[in-house]
Steps between C-alpha positions, in 0.01 A plus 500: 500500500788436737860448404621187676865577438671529836730797544861445593573505874509848647711641775370436851294805584294334772710635787405859590772759493596574862668834434513769236853628431537755222481331161422156641159458337341163429170353388452334838206603719615824657526474876712808575299805388684830489230762431256659742191684377666842463804352327277297268288804412812705422642218288190500281494879497855519369465207263184620327636814339434434133591765245221347293253661743591839350398367159176353639404844631591663169291250304167608655534872425174608336311204646487558876525813709734536797250374759400198291865412442575513873200276575595257222849470647355449848263225384776332302732498803223359722440217252876439492503480878225235500669300224840503670349397833311212333783349297758573768300319769664161438851645509420694817349198676744230392814699416519359146603694185298542182655208311419261784150640548430460127570125519164450674311625195738433209710205614881477524558509124197722439650786702727571204198668338422764767873524571575591138213750489644672806874469428533608136338845536690552827834454323394719208388779732815453708710589198264773379478675836873468558562686176251771605670533838845516346377765255377710792838474677679582177282809459585615854868438431484695176317788669716530811837353397506526123571124473269322252552124449181294484667161455724553803211595726282213376765238578577653840131540582423140411797363695388706800151347483643149471714565807202629700286206391750250638416614855151353458213617715731642764631736235151564361374591847783750550481648151123545489464628854774762468404591144134561585582834662683629191223377271225666704683834529581497128139430403366776724754745356418401141124521572536848652718619212249383240208674671705816551605513136185380323226596749286703259517241223413221746188688618388561143577162345459254788287646780230696319411216260222243521689175433309170522394243758429231239708215359807720439506574874508129588750441223720762669485310830639200315780706343642581841420153632671333205839646590510266799329198344829309466563537873160353576633165377816476710386698805570195718872557433459811717216411740701211643748759630232680705484408868178327597213666685320700228146412388367522142352847556823642633701338220269651238546840664879459511515422128255769391651774717855415393417519130252791506734797576750440218231402252286803587786751482652359183169444320380852577836653406481324164141616449572861600819545298349348186169679547677833543762469225354254250819293524437135589844435647518667843865403538581693184323804639693483828830441324446802278459724804860617472408830666435308820812293566398377850172359362681346205763329716246388760276352233785320325639357825150395596463318169833322547433402861147384415644255247722345768226459761255363243747267330648346814157421647287426194726398213778307673324282759247324269740374230764426765266268690393338174863425407549359849198275454567381144880469503558454877743793510592696814345843548805714431592312184145542377498876564822540302355303208180706505706820497705380204187388316370857533795612285377253238164676464680779307319780688666765283285363219183478710507869593503610135181658375466248218502218757196631689244307293677168552549570870132585537401174328734309731337662806147429375586137425651403834250715693215291364627203704554682831136526607414139406799352687415715801138377490607135474734527797245679719220253417736211562606622844173639635237275337663175390730463802313723745823669616656172608825382338709194574835677471699176499321385183583829328869404529453133403579461129356147504182602685152606382623824341747344259467575129250749359147584608344579164185638662701803613662546157168474313322735741781755465473486120121547516553806720765633263258482207246700703770754590605547139136535392434786745833680504375818671409306816701186426612419856147523638352312204735204538430420866160331486561292183834373633390444858170335411658280233764380744244425771276301263791307351636412841160395623383293206813386319594172663856506365564810707366366828848403621572874533219550749693372801 
């Protein structure tokens, strides 16, 4: 049940960081918090611009009408807000990152499991989205300057992101806060342009149709929720940067309201463009609008900028902290390695049409573990430990959390089986099996009792 092998001595993380210079991140309990509520909301707003949201909107054409889609997005974002507030509570209260928080449920060595589930897709999407962003910049360059060199822009774009990432959360705060204005203006402009150009088709195909309020509707809520399911695991990496003084209700509101605008605009744009034209790739439709150069350039720059804000917040921080934890590397070294690893994902191959089936299978496979791990961590913090953690023990490699807590691993696998069995609502379906299994194992399995305190 429990691996008695003692991990090698770790660096001393028991002393809280007294200050927060740019790029000086650590796994220590965060004492100096740099984000107020408005800054935190804007950081999430800027970091949650996923081009995949366009595709999610496109995928429900013919299933839901415009009103049902808007409500599905709203419900999904509200559920996201609750989930982020729940799993981010430990990080917010104690100032600890995801990899330290996970030790309570999985053990020192056991954290490699949730860490791997979170880090591998982050690096893959880092490379994929960097290629998409570079392609958008290259298209702008070709349109305005006549210079077309995809490899050049990809290398430059990736090096730029690595450089920005090295500033840590100070850089993230600046980038996301400033970038939020451009993102919001771009989305409003794109939304207006779509309605202005395809208004009649939208009324016919999306407004004056019945749609459904059944299982497909709830499946749609999970589509938009699932985009952020990776962030639900490592939300403590961000919540520990938020200054104290916000209750659970306010935190839920902050998360939901920061994610809702971008998700709503982008999801509806994807639905409207695909519903009006029959083309499932909204980006392709925008890019083909050569008769409207301002819209084309705005859209392409938006796509490029969205990749930066999303990558730096969501795809750099998780694997960076994991490298820091596993290999005891400094923050800046880890960000450089993560950026170089993104080159190794061969994103130019991933974007090919023939790679879509394999990429979809990859997404479905790792997604099946996200809900179960989330459920295990929430049950562990709120029910098993009743929101009380001995932070010193979480940094003691010879203490009660050494090795692997197999109860957490087994419960996560049980939840993953449930998720794979009910793929249309996989995240929802995995929660109760994983959470209940973990609670029962921790309560009745004597070999796991050492993890209770």
